[in-house]
Coordinates of C-alpha atoms and ligand atoms in Angstrom, one line a residue:
M288 CA 89.6 -106.8 53.2
C289 CA 89.1 -107.2 56.8
G290 CA 85.5 -107.1 58.2
I291 CA 85.6 -104.6 61.6
V292 CA 82.8 -104.1 63.9
G293 CA 82.3 -102.0 66.9
Y294 CA 79.4 -101.8 69.3
A295 CA 78.8 -99.1 72.2
G296 CA 75.4 -99.9 74.1
P297 CA 73.3 -100.9 76.8
K298 CA 72.5 -104.3 75.9
A299 CA 74.7 -106.1 78.3
S300 CA 71.6 -106.5 80.5
A301 CA 69.7 -108.4 77.8
P302 CA 70.1 -112.3 78.0
S303 CA 71.9 -113.0 74.5
S304 CA 72.4 -109.6 73.2
R305 CA 75.5 -108.7 75.3
P306 CA 77.9 -106.7 73.4
V307 CA 79.9 -109.7 72.5
D308 CA 77.0 -111.5 71.1
V309 CA 76.4 -108.0 68.9
A310 CA 79.9 -108.1 67.8
L311 CA 80.0 -111.6 66.5
Q312 CA 76.3 -111.1 64.5
G313 CA 78.1 -107.9 62.8
L314 CA 81.2 -110.2 62.1
A315 CA 78.9 -113.0 60.7
R316 CA 77.3 -110.6 58.1
L317 CA 80.9 -109.3 57.4
E318 CA 82.8 -112.7 57.1
Y319 CA 82.7 -112.5 53.2
R320 CA 85.3 -109.5 53.5
G321 CA 88.2 -112.1 55.0
Y322 CA 88.0 -115.4 56.9
D323 CA 91.6 -116.0 57.5
S324 CA 90.8 -115.7 61.2
A325 CA 88.4 -113.6 63.4
G326 CA 88.8 -112.1 67.0
V327 CA 86.7 -110.2 69.6
A328 CA 87.3 -107.7 72.5
V329 CA 85.6 -106.2 75.3
I330 CA 86.0 -104.5 78.4
D331 CA 85.2 -106.4 81.7
D332 CA 85.6 -105.7 85.1
D333 CA 88.0 -103.2 84.0
A334 CA 90.1 -105.3 81.9
V335 CA 90.3 -105.8 78.2
R336 CA 89.4 -109.5 77.4
V337 CA 90.5 -110.7 74.2
T338 CA 89.4 -113.9 72.4
K339 CA 90.7 -114.7 68.9
R340 CA 91.3 -117.8 66.7
A341 CA 92.7 -118.8 63.1
G342 CA 90.4 -119.7 60.6
K343 CA 86.5 -119.1 60.1
L344 CA 84.2 -117.3 62.8
A345 CA 83.1 -120.9 64.0
N346 CA 86.6 -121.5 65.6
L347 CA 86.0 -118.0 67.3
R348 CA 82.4 -118.9 68.7
E349 CA 83.9 -122.5 69.7
A350 CA 86.5 -120.8 71.6
L351 CA 83.8 -118.2 73.4
A352 CA 81.7 -121.1 74.6
K353 CA 84.2 -122.5 76.1
S354 CA 85.6 -119.7 77.9
S355 CA 83.0 -118.5 80.5
G356 CA 84.6 -115.1 81.3
S357 CA 84.4 -113.9 77.6
T358 CA 80.8 -115.0 77.1
E359 CA 79.5 -113.9 80.6
T360 CA 80.9 -110.4 79.9
T361 CA 79.0 -107.5 81.5
G362 CA 80.5 -104.7 79.5
R363 CA 79.1 -101.9 77.4
V364 CA 81.5 -102.1 74.3
A365 CA 83.0 -104.5 71.8
I366 CA 85.1 -104.5 68.8
A367 CA 85.6 -107.3 66.6
H368 CA 87.5 -108.4 63.4
T369 CA 87.5 -110.9 60.6
R370 CA 91.1 -111.1 59.0
W371 CA 92.3 -111.5 55.6
A372 CA 95.9 -111.5 56.0
T373 CA 98.3 -109.2 54.6
H374 CA 101.3 -108.8 57.3
G375 CA 101.9 -112.2 59.0
G376 CA 100.3 -115.4 58.3
P377 CA 96.7 -116.4 59.5
T378 CA 97.6 -117.7 63.0
D379 CA 95.9 -117.3 66.5
T380 CA 98.7 -114.6 67.4
N381 CA 98.5 -112.6 64.0
A382 CA 94.7 -112.2 64.5
H383 CA 93.0 -109.5 65.6
P384 CA 92.3 -107.4 68.0
H385 CA 95.5 -106.8 68.9
L386 CA 96.5 -105.6 72.5
G387 CA 98.5 -102.1 73.2
G388 CA 100.4 -100.7 76.2
H389 CA 102.5 -102.1 78.7
D390 CA 99.7 -103.5 80.4
H391 CA 97.7 -104.4 77.9
E392 CA 94.8 -101.9 78.7
L393 CA 94.2 -101.3 75.1
A394 CA 92.6 -103.4 72.3
V395 CA 92.8 -102.5 68.6
V396 CA 91.2 -103.8 65.4
H397 CA 92.7 -102.7 61.8
N398 CA 91.6 -102.9 58.2
G399 CA 94.3 -101.8 55.7
I400 CA 98.0 -101.8 55.6
I401 CA 100.5 -99.3 57.7
E402 CA 103.2 -98.5 55.5
N403 CA 105.6 -97.2 58.1
F404 CA 105.0 -99.7 61.0
A405 CA 109.0 -100.9 60.9
T406 CA 109.8 -97.7 61.9
L407 CA 107.0 -97.4 64.7
R408 CA 107.4 -100.8 65.9
A409 CA 111.5 -99.9 66.3
D410 CA 110.6 -96.6 68.0
L411 CA 107.9 -98.4 70.2
E412 CA 110.2 -101.3 71.2
A413 CA 112.9 -99.0 72.1
D414 CA 110.3 -97.5 74.4
G415 CA 110.0 -101.0 76.0
F416 CA 106.9 -102.1 74.5
R417 CA 106.8 -105.8 73.5
F418 CA 105.6 -107.1 70.4
A419 CA 103.5 -110.5 70.2
S420 CA 102.7 -110.6 66.5
E421 CA 104.0 -109.9 62.8
T422 CA 101.5 -107.7 62.1
D423 CA 101.6 -104.1 61.2
S424 CA 98.6 -103.5 63.4
E425 CA 100.2 -104.3 66.5
A426 CA 102.4 -101.3 66.2
A427 CA 99.1 -99.1 66.1
A428 CA 97.9 -100.8 68.8
H429 CA 100.8 -99.7 71.0
L430 CA 100.8 -96.2 69.5
V431 CA 97.3 -95.4 70.7
A432 CA 98.1 -97.1 74.3
R433 CA 100.9 -94.7 74.6
E434 CA 99.3 -91.6 73.5
M435 CA 96.5 -92.6 75.8
T436 CA 98.9 -92.4 78.6
Q437 CA 100.2 -89.1 77.6
T438 CA 96.5 -87.4 77.1
G439 CA 94.5 -89.5 79.0
D440 CA 91.8 -89.0 76.4
L441 CA 91.2 -92.0 73.9
T442 CA 89.8 -89.6 71.3
E443 CA 93.0 -87.8 71.3
A444 CA 95.2 -90.3 71.5
M445 CA 93.4 -92.0 68.4
R446 CA 93.8 -88.6 66.4
R447 CA 97.5 -88.1 67.5
A448 CA 98.4 -92.0 66.4
A449 CA 96.4 -92.0 63.3
A450 CA 97.8 -88.5 61.9
S451 CA 101.2 -90.3 62.5
L452 CA 100.4 -93.4 60.4
E453 CA 101.2 -93.6 56.9
G454 CA 98.9 -95.8 54.7
A455 CA 95.9 -97.1 54.4
F456 CA 93.5 -98.0 57.9
T457 CA 90.5 -97.9 59.5
L458 CA 91.3 -98.6 63.4
L459 CA 88.8 -99.1 66.4
A460 CA 90.1 -99.2 69.9
V461 CA 88.9 -99.5 73.4
H462 CA 90.5 -99.0 76.5
R463 CA 90.1 -100.2 80.3
D464 CA 89.8 -96.2 81.2
A465 CA 87.3 -95.2 78.7
P466 CA 84.6 -98.4 79.2
D467 CA 81.7 -97.0 77.7
T468 CA 83.4 -95.7 74.5
V469 CA 85.1 -97.0 71.3
V470 CA 87.1 -94.7 68.9
A471 CA 87.8 -95.2 65.3
A472 CA 90.0 -93.6 62.5
R473 CA 89.9 -93.8 59.0
R474 CA 91.9 -93.1 56.1
N475 CA 91.7 -94.7 52.6
S476 CA 89.6 -97.5 54.0
P477 CA 85.9 -98.1 54.9
L478 CA 84.0 -97.0 57.8
V479 CA 80.5 -96.2 58.5
V480 CA 78.3 -95.5 61.7
G481 CA 74.9 -97.5 62.5
L482 CA 72.9 -95.0 64.7
G483 CA 70.7 -97.0 67.1
D484 CA 68.2 -96.0 70.0
G485 CA 70.6 -95.8 72.9
E486 CA 73.3 -98.3 71.3
N487 CA 75.7 -97.1 68.2
F488 CA 77.7 -99.3 66.0
L489 CA 80.8 -99.4 63.6
G490 CA 81.1 -101.4 60.7
S491 CA 83.5 -101.8 57.6
D492 CA 79.9 -101.5 55.7
V493 CA 76.3 -101.2 56.9
A494 CA 76.0 -105.1 56.5
A495 CA 77.4 -105.4 60.1
F496 CA 74.4 -103.3 61.8
V497 CA 71.8 -103.3 59.5
D498 CA 69.9 -105.9 61.7
S499 CA 69.8 -103.5 64.4
T500 CA 69.5 -100.2 62.6
K501 CA 68.9 -98.9 59.1
E502 CA 70.2 -95.1 59.9
A503 CA 73.7 -94.7 58.9
L504 CA 76.5 -91.8 59.0
E505 CA 79.3 -91.6 56.6
I506 CA 83.0 -91.1 58.0
G507 CA 85.1 -89.3 55.6
Q508 CA 88.5 -89.7 54.9
D509 CA 91.3 -88.5 57.7
Q510 CA 88.6 -88.5 60.3
V511 CA 88.2 -89.7 64.3
V512 CA 85.0 -90.7 65.2
T513 CA 83.9 -91.2 69.4
V514 CA 81.2 -93.7 69.8
T515 CA 79.2 -94.2 73.0
A516 CA 75.7 -95.7 73.7
D517 CA 74.3 -92.1 73.6
D518 CA 76.7 -89.9 71.3
V519 CA 78.5 -89.9 68.2
R520 CA 81.3 -87.1 67.6
I521 CA 83.4 -86.8 64.6
I522 CA 86.6 -84.4 64.3
G523 CA 89.5 -84.6 61.6
F524 CA 92.8 -85.4 62.0
D525 CA 93.6 -81.8 62.6
G526 CA 91.6 -81.6 65.5
A527 CA 88.7 -79.7 64.1
E528 CA 85.1 -80.9 64.5
V529 CA 83.1 -82.5 62.0
T530 CA 79.5 -81.2 61.7
D531 CA 78.3 -82.1 58.3
A532 CA 78.8 -85.7 58.1
A533 CA 76.2 -87.4 55.4
R534 CA 73.5 -89.1 57.3
Y535 CA 71.3 -91.8 55.3
T536 CA 68.7 -94.3 55.4
I537 CA 69.8 -97.9 54.3
E538 CA 67.5 -99.1 51.4
W539 CA 67.6 -102.9 51.9
D540 CA 66.5 -104.8 54.9
A541 CA 68.1 -107.3 57.0
A542 CA 66.6 -110.2 55.0
A543 CA 68.8 -109.1 51.9
A544 CA 71.9 -110.1 53.8
Q545 CA 70.6 -113.4 54.5
K546 CA 70.6 -116.7 52.5
G547 CA 66.7 -117.0 52.4
G548 CA 66.9 -120.9 51.7
Y549 CA 69.5 -121.1 49.4
P550 CA 72.5 -123.2 49.9
S551 CA 74.6 -120.4 49.5
F552 CA 74.5 -116.4 48.9
M553 CA 76.2 -117.0 45.5
A554 CA 73.1 -119.4 44.6
K555 CA 70.9 -116.7 46.2
E556 CA 72.6 -113.7 44.4
I557 CA 72.4 -115.7 40.6
H558 CA 68.8 -116.4 41.6
E559 CA 68.1 -112.6 42.3
Q560 CA 69.3 -111.5 38.9
A561 CA 66.1 -110.6 37.3
G562 CA 64.9 -108.2 40.1
A563 CA 68.4 -106.8 40.2
V564 CA 68.6 -105.6 36.7
A565 CA 65.0 -104.7 36.8
D566 CA 66.3 -102.2 39.8
T567 CA 69.1 -101.0 38.2
L568 CA 66.7 -99.9 35.2
L569 CA 63.9 -98.7 37.1
G570 CA 62.8 -95.1 37.2
R571 CA 65.5 -94.2 34.2
L572 CA 62.9 -93.2 31.8
E573 CA 60.5 -90.4 31.7
N574 CA 58.5 -89.2 28.9
G575 CA 60.3 -91.3 26.6
S576 CA 63.5 -89.7 27.4
L577 CA 66.5 -91.1 29.8
K578 CA 66.9 -89.3 32.8
L579 CA 69.9 -90.3 35.2
D580 CA 69.3 -87.4 37.7
E581 CA 71.2 -89.4 40.6
M582 CA 74.2 -88.9 38.3
D583 CA 74.7 -85.3 38.9
I584 CA 77.0 -84.2 36.1
D585 CA 76.7 -80.9 33.7
P586 CA 75.7 -82.2 30.5
S587 CA 78.2 -79.8 28.7
V588 CA 80.9 -82.2 30.5
L589 CA 79.5 -85.1 28.5
R590 CA 79.5 -83.4 25.5
S591 CA 83.0 -82.2 25.6
V592 CA 84.1 -85.7 26.1
D593 CA 86.7 -87.0 23.5
K594 CA 87.9 -90.1 25.1
I595 CA 86.7 -92.8 27.6
V596 CA 88.6 -95.1 29.8
V597 CA 86.9 -97.2 31.9
V598 CA 89.0 -98.8 35.0
A599 CA 88.0 -101.5 37.1
C600 CA 89.2 -104.7 38.3
G601 CA 88.1 -108.8 38.1
T602 CA 84.3 -109.2 37.2
A603 CA 83.9 -105.2 36.9
A604 CA 86.6 -105.1 34.3
N605 CA 84.7 -107.8 32.5
A606 CA 81.8 -105.6 32.9
G607 CA 83.5 -102.6 31.4
A608 CA 84.6 -104.5 28.6
V609 CA 81.0 -105.0 27.4
A610 CA 80.7 -101.4 27.9
K611 CA 83.6 -100.8 25.4
Y612 CA 81.1 -102.5 22.7
A613 CA 78.2 -100.4 23.6
I614 CA 79.5 -97.0 24.1
E615 CA 81.8 -97.1 20.8
H616 CA 78.8 -98.6 19.0
W617 CA 76.2 -95.8 19.9
C618 CA 78.2 -92.7 20.8
R619 CA 81.3 -93.2 18.5
I620 CA 83.9 -92.1 21.4
P621 CA 86.8 -94.1 21.7
T622 CA 86.5 -96.3 24.6
E623 CA 89.5 -98.2 26.5
V624 CA 89.1 -100.9 29.4
E625 CA 92.0 -100.7 31.7
L626 CA 92.9 -102.8 34.7
A627 CA 92.7 -100.3 37.5
H628 CA 96.3 -101.4 38.8
E629 CA 97.4 -101.1 35.4
F630 CA 96.4 -97.7 34.8
R631 CA 98.0 -95.4 36.9
Y632 CA 101.6 -96.8 36.9
R633 CA 102.1 -96.6 32.7
D634 CA 101.4 -92.8 32.6
P635 CA 98.2 -92.9 30.9
V636 CA 97.0 -89.9 28.1
V637 CA 94.5 -88.4 30.2
T638 CA 93.0 -84.8 29.5
E639 CA 90.3 -82.8 30.7
K640 CA 88.5 -84.2 28.0
T641 CA 88.6 -87.6 28.9
L642 CA 85.8 -89.5 31.0
V643 CA 87.0 -91.9 33.3
V644 CA 84.4 -94.3 34.0
A645 CA 85.3 -96.2 37.4
I646 CA 83.3 -99.6 37.8
S647 CA 83.3 -101.0 41.5
Q648 CA 80.5 -103.2 43.2
S649 CA 82.2 -102.1 46.7
G650 CA 83.3 -98.5 46.0
E651 CA 86.2 -99.9 47.8
T652 CA 88.5 -101.6 45.7
M653 CA 92.0 -100.0 46.3
D654 CA 93.4 -100.4 43.0
T655 CA 90.2 -98.6 41.5
L656 CA 90.7 -95.8 44.0
M657 CA 93.8 -95.1 43.3
A658 CA 93.0 -95.1 39.5
V659 CA 90.3 -92.5 40.1
R660 CA 92.5 -90.2 42.1
H661 CA 95.1 -90.1 39.5
A662 CA 92.8 -89.6 36.8
R663 CA 91.4 -86.6 38.9
E664 CA 94.8 -85.4 39.4
Q665 CA 95.4 -85.4 35.7
G666 CA 92.2 -83.2 35.2
A667 CA 89.4 -85.8 33.8
K668 CA 86.3 -85.9 35.2
V669 CA 85.4 -89.5 36.7
I670 CA 81.9 -91.3 37.0
A671 CA 81.4 -94.0 39.2
L672 CA 79.1 -97.2 38.5
C673 CA 78.8 -98.3 42.2
N674 CA 76.5 -100.8 44.0
T675 CA 77.4 -99.5 47.7
R676 CA 76.0 -96.3 49.2
G677 CA 78.5 -93.9 50.7
S678 CA 81.8 -95.8 49.8
T679 CA 84.8 -94.2 49.2
I680 CA 84.9 -94.4 45.1
P681 CA 81.6 -92.5 44.6
R682 CA 82.5 -90.0 47.1
E683 CA 85.7 -89.4 45.2
S684 CA 84.3 -89.1 42.1
D685 CA 82.8 -86.4 40.1
A686 CA 79.4 -88.2 39.9
A687 CA 77.9 -91.6 40.6
L688 CA 75.4 -94.0 39.1
Y689 CA 74.4 -96.4 41.7
L690 CA 73.3 -100.4 40.7
H691 CA 70.9 -100.8 43.3
V692 CA 71.1 -104.3 43.1
G693 CA 71.1 -104.6 47.0
P694 CA 73.9 -106.2 48.8
E695 CA 76.2 -108.8 47.1
I696 CA 77.6 -110.9 49.9
A697 CA 79.5 -113.8 47.9
V698 CA 82.9 -113.3 47.2
A699 CA 82.0 -114.4 43.5
S700 CA 80.3 -111.3 41.9
T701 CA 77.4 -112.4 40.0
K702 CA 73.9 -109.7 40.3
A703 CA 76.4 -106.9 40.6
Y704 CA 78.2 -107.7 37.3
L705 CA 75.0 -107.8 35.7
G706 CA 73.9 -104.7 37.4
Q707 CA 77.2 -103.0 36.2
I708 CA 76.5 -104.1 32.6
A709 CA 72.9 -102.2 32.9
A710 CA 74.1 -99.3 34.2
C711 CA 77.2 -99.4 31.4
Y712 CA 74.1 -99.5 29.0
L713 CA 72.6 -97.0 30.6
L714 CA 75.6 -94.6 30.6
G715 CA 75.7 -95.6 27.0
L716 CA 72.5 -94.6 26.1
F717 CA 72.5 -91.1 27.8
L718 CA 75.5 -90.1 26.3
A719 CA 74.2 -90.8 23.0
Q720 CA 71.2 -88.7 24.1
V721 CA 73.1 -85.9 25.5
R722 CA 75.6 -85.7 22.4
G723 CA 72.7 -86.4 19.9
N724 CA 74.2 -89.8 18.4
L725 CA 70.9 -91.7 18.5
Y726 CA 67.5 -90.3 17.9
P727 CA 64.9 -90.4 20.7
D728 CA 62.9 -93.2 18.7
E729 CA 66.5 -95.2 18.9
I730 CA 66.7 -95.0 22.4
A731 CA 63.1 -95.8 23.3
A732 CA 63.3 -98.7 21.1
L733 CA 66.6 -100.0 22.8
M734 CA 65.3 -99.5 26.4
S735 CA 62.0 -101.1 25.2
D736 CA 64.0 -104.2 24.6
L737 CA 66.5 -103.4 27.7
E738 CA 63.4 -103.7 29.9
Q739 CA 62.2 -107.0 28.8
I740 CA 65.6 -108.2 29.8
P741 CA 64.4 -109.1 33.4
D742 CA 61.9 -111.6 32.3
Q743 CA 64.4 -112.9 30.0
I744 CA 66.7 -113.4 32.8
Q745 CA 64.1 -115.3 34.8
Q746 CA 63.4 -117.5 31.7
V747 CA 67.1 -118.4 31.8
L748 CA 67.1 -118.9 35.7
D749 CA 63.9 -121.0 35.3
S750 CA 65.8 -123.8 32.7
S751 CA 68.7 -124.0 34.7
S752 CA 68.2 -127.9 35.4
Q753 CA 70.3 -128.9 32.2
V754 CA 73.4 -126.8 33.4
E755 CA 73.2 -128.0 36.6
R756 CA 73.5 -131.9 35.5
L757 CA 76.3 -130.7 33.3
A758 CA 78.3 -129.3 36.2
Q759 CA 77.3 -132.5 38.4
D760 CA 78.8 -134.4 35.4
M761 CA 81.9 -132.3 35.2
K762 CA 82.8 -132.1 38.8
D763 CA 86.2 -133.6 38.0
A764 CA 87.3 -131.7 35.2
T765 CA 90.7 -130.1 35.2
S766 CA 90.7 -127.6 32.6
V767 CA 87.7 -125.6 30.8
L768 CA 88.1 -123.6 27.9
F769 CA 85.6 -120.5 27.4
L770 CA 85.4 -118.9 23.6
G771 CA 83.2 -115.5 22.4
R772 CA 83.5 -113.0 20.2
H773 CA 82.1 -109.4 20.5
V774 CA 80.1 -108.9 24.2
G775 CA 80.4 -113.0 24.1
Y776 CA 84.4 -112.8 24.6
P777 CA 84.0 -110.6 28.2
T778 CA 81.5 -113.2 29.0
A779 CA 83.8 -116.1 28.3
M780 CA 86.4 -113.9 30.5
E781 CA 83.8 -114.0 33.0
G782 CA 82.6 -117.4 32.9
A783 CA 86.5 -118.5 33.2
L784 CA 86.9 -116.1 36.4
K785 CA 84.0 -117.6 38.1
L786 CA 85.1 -121.2 37.7
K787 CA 88.9 -120.4 38.8
E788 CA 87.8 -118.6 41.8
I789 CA 85.3 -121.0 43.3
A790 CA 86.2 -124.2 41.9
Y791 CA 89.8 -124.0 41.5
I792 CA 89.8 -125.4 38.2
H793 CA 92.0 -124.1 35.7
A794 CA 90.1 -122.3 33.1
E795 CA 90.7 -119.7 30.2
G796 CA 88.5 -117.3 28.5
F797 CA 89.7 -116.4 24.6
A798 CA 88.5 -114.1 22.1
A799 CA 87.2 -116.9 19.8
G800 CA 89.4 -115.2 16.8
E801 CA 92.5 -115.7 18.8
L802 CA 92.0 -119.2 19.1
K803 CA 93.9 -120.2 16.0
H804 CA 97.0 -117.8 17.2
G805 CA 98.1 -120.1 19.8
P806 CA 95.3 -121.4 22.4
I807 CA 93.9 -124.3 20.2
A808 CA 97.1 -126.0 21.0
L809 CA 95.5 -126.5 24.6
V810 CA 92.5 -128.5 22.7
E811 CA 92.8 -132.2 22.8
E812 CA 90.2 -135.3 22.9
G813 CA 87.6 -134.6 25.5
Q814 CA 88.4 -130.9 26.4
P815 CA 85.6 -129.1 27.6
V816 CA 84.8 -125.8 25.8
F817 CA 82.0 -123.5 26.4
V818 CA 81.3 -121.3 23.3
I819 CA 79.0 -118.3 23.4
V820 CA 77.1 -117.8 20.2
P821 CA 75.9 -114.2 19.2
S822 CA 72.4 -113.8 17.6
P823 CA 72.3 -115.1 13.9
N824 CA 70.1 -112.1 13.8
G825 CA 72.2 -109.5 14.3
R826 CA 75.7 -109.4 12.2
H827 CA 75.5 -112.3 10.2
S828 CA 79.2 -112.5 9.6
L829 CA 79.8 -112.5 13.6
H830 CA 77.8 -115.7 14.1
S831 CA 79.2 -117.8 11.4
K832 CA 82.6 -116.8 12.7
V833 CA 81.9 -118.4 15.8
V834 CA 80.1 -121.3 14.4
S835 CA 83.3 -121.9 12.5
N836 CA 85.1 -121.6 15.8
I837 CA 83.0 -124.4 17.4
Q838 CA 84.0 -126.9 14.6
E839 CA 87.6 -126.1 14.6
V840 CA 87.5 -127.1 18.2
R841 CA 85.1 -129.9 17.8
A842 CA 87.3 -131.2 14.7
R843 CA 90.4 -131.7 17.4
G844 CA 88.4 -133.8 19.9
A845 CA 86.8 -130.9 22.4
R846 CA 83.6 -131.4 24.1
T847 CA 81.4 -128.5 22.9
L848 CA 79.3 -127.1 25.4
V849 CA 77.2 -124.1 23.3
I850 CA 74.9 -121.3 24.7
A851 CA 72.8 -120.1 21.5
E852 CA 69.9 -118.3 21.2
E853 CA 66.4 -120.2 21.2
G854 CA 65.7 -121.1 17.3
D855 CA 69.4 -121.0 16.2
D856 CA 69.7 -124.6 14.7
A857 CA 72.9 -123.6 12.8
V858 CA 74.7 -124.7 16.2
V859 CA 73.1 -127.6 16.9
P860 CA 75.4 -130.2 14.2
Y861 CA 78.7 -129.1 16.0
A862 CA 77.3 -129.1 19.6
D863 CA 77.7 -131.8 22.4
E864 CA 75.3 -129.7 24.5
V865 CA 73.3 -126.6 23.4
I866 CA 72.1 -124.3 26.4
R867 CA 69.3 -121.9 25.0
V868 CA 68.8 -118.4 26.0
P869 CA 65.9 -116.2 25.0
A870 CA 66.5 -114.0 21.9
T871 CA 67.6 -110.3 22.2
R872 CA 70.1 -107.8 20.5
T873 CA 73.7 -108.9 20.1
L874 CA 74.9 -106.2 22.5
F875 CA 72.2 -107.1 25.5
A876 CA 73.0 -110.7 25.0
A877 CA 76.0 -110.1 27.7
L878 CA 73.2 -109.9 30.2
L879 CA 72.0 -113.6 29.3
T880 CA 74.7 -115.8 28.3
V881 CA 76.7 -115.4 31.6
I882 CA 73.9 -116.7 33.7
P883 CA 74.6 -120.5 32.7
L884 CA 77.9 -119.5 33.3
Q885 CA 77.4 -118.5 36.9
I886 CA 75.2 -121.3 37.5
F887 CA 77.8 -123.9 36.2
S888 CA 80.5 -122.8 38.4
C889 CA 78.0 -122.5 41.5
E890 CA 77.2 -125.9 41.2
L891 CA 80.3 -127.5 40.1
A892 CA 82.0 -126.1 43.3
T893 CA 79.0 -127.2 45.6
A894 CA 79.5 -130.6 43.9
K895 CA 83.1 -130.5 44.9
G896 CA 82.2 -129.8 48.3
L897 CA 83.9 -126.5 48.1
D898 CA 82.6 -123.5 50.2
V899 CA 81.2 -121.3 47.2
D900 CA 80.9 -118.3 49.4
Q901 CA 84.0 -118.1 50.8
P902 CA 86.8 -119.3 48.4
R903 CA 90.0 -119.7 49.3
N904 CA 92.9 -116.8 49.5
L905 CA 89.9 -114.5 48.3
A906 CA 88.0 -111.6 50.0
K907 CA 85.4 -109.6 48.8
S908 CA 86.6 -106.1 49.0
V909 CA 90.1 -105.8 48.0
T910 CA 91.3 -102.6 50.0
V911 CA 94.8 -102.9 49.6
E912 CA 97.1 -102.5 46.3
Ligands
M6R188 O1 84.2 -104.3 44.4 P1 84.7 -104.4 43.1 O2 83.9 -104.3 41.9 O3 85.4 -103.1 42.9 O4 85.4 -105.4 43.0 C1 86.3 -106.0 41.8 C2 86.9 -107.6 42.0 O5 87.4 -107.5 43.1 C3 85.9 -108.2 41.8 O6 84.9 -108.2 40.9 C4 86.2 -109.7 42.2 O7 87.1 -110.2 41.0 C5 85.3 -111.0 42.2 N1 85.9 -111.6 43.2 C6 84.8 -111.6 41.1 O8 83.8 -112.7 41.1

């Protein structure tokens, strides 16, 4: 939720690369994190200048273009923000940055929620500070400003203010009396530093500055960082200097965060999936044995596990549901999948022998982070399956396995979903190897089939025209159902989620066997129903049961859109459309059958004229509970 950018540098002298431009460029990269409003603050002629607008970044750009004062800034620092609204509606006034201090001598941008803001606000109002907005963030602005008046030092002011805030926050501040400095603080909300040559950056994630530098520094929990063009200093909220911040090089280049000729990031990311899964699998086999060295965990811990709980949200939870089928089948370990926000509050049975697997593309989803913390408090070990290096969930877990699928910008998750499933397979096979549930030649055979999947994904992508046509035809549909069994069930859930979130069409995913227990009442003449059919070469009964389910809905007038393996002729008599995918093992089909559904949603939303990358009401990373 919300994207934050900070910049300190010398670029003011170069045309078209003033701090305000650098900040806007960073915002453009972070807009996927929220797009209710956007704003920027610079220090210009010893004054804090703020420009902000409700709506997307384009509105801010237009406002800046009209206001020569802001565009011709000669200042050396900028902070900027793109918002996903929590406290207060998406208006110009509630947009960030917020001014603080009696003379508006400071500006702040904030990501997160300040839980004690009402108390702080009452105290600050009693002290004569005037509030313009309904936001919790404005309280932080005045608080830092008040501390600055008392201490005369922006770092110390931020440290004192941050230490008295409750909740989750990343805060960035600039002050007219420190015109070369951006100071930031974080608790439970992401913040990274980009280390440039004579310039430095701050961002909610590395996308904010990857155009300018690939060197990054992780900022830890409860830390304050002070950034100028030539210096980065970090202290804890206790005032102690931090000298061991982890520095790393960003693996992907700036082009990865651009559309590369596709009409949307979502379309691009769908078409990157063959390479993405290949990258998740890359280098994991050595001499016929699975090596997950990146996941630094004592094998004896894995041998002692008697239960696995997968915690995740949204698409990541659907990937977790696939993991359950694989892990229970290969490892015979009871595996539960739980929405992270439900897990913590139901007093779950978690012991030292429980392995919690937290799946998160961003590594910042607050619900998942809280589940991780709760599990560790109960003594469980936690492995994070994550895409974003340096993010909070892997850092707070006992071990991490990264997806390596590159940056995912579109709000609707696609390539990360496939990467998550592939990583779950790796984890399941590794557990089976360590615990001796499968023979080495069985693992080698499974890995060999898994390594065929990227080519098979490419085949599905290369034959997308049928689904694209279908999507165009169905752009006026008001309800679409999705059915599947086994790993086809999470695929059905994921197909429905994609359609809901980007095309705003009522969609439901069901376990096909559940249909007759109620949902079949929804089926009437012409109702579109996607059915994901398992391989006829797997367990025969599973395949034939799904074919029966197709017949059941067709008999009631449904338009049946069947995703089936090449050569599966049994479905043909009952299908209005058959969408073919290459043959693979039943378990691995989850990496193929979802792709037509992703393409369907993307095409349909585009045909409706919707912004598929920035669907209404959503943001990419949900960093509030
Ligand atoms: O970053 P995470 O994987 O933790 O995000 C979890 C969900 O918020 C995310 O998958 C969401 O459901 C997507 N918008 C789905 O496309």
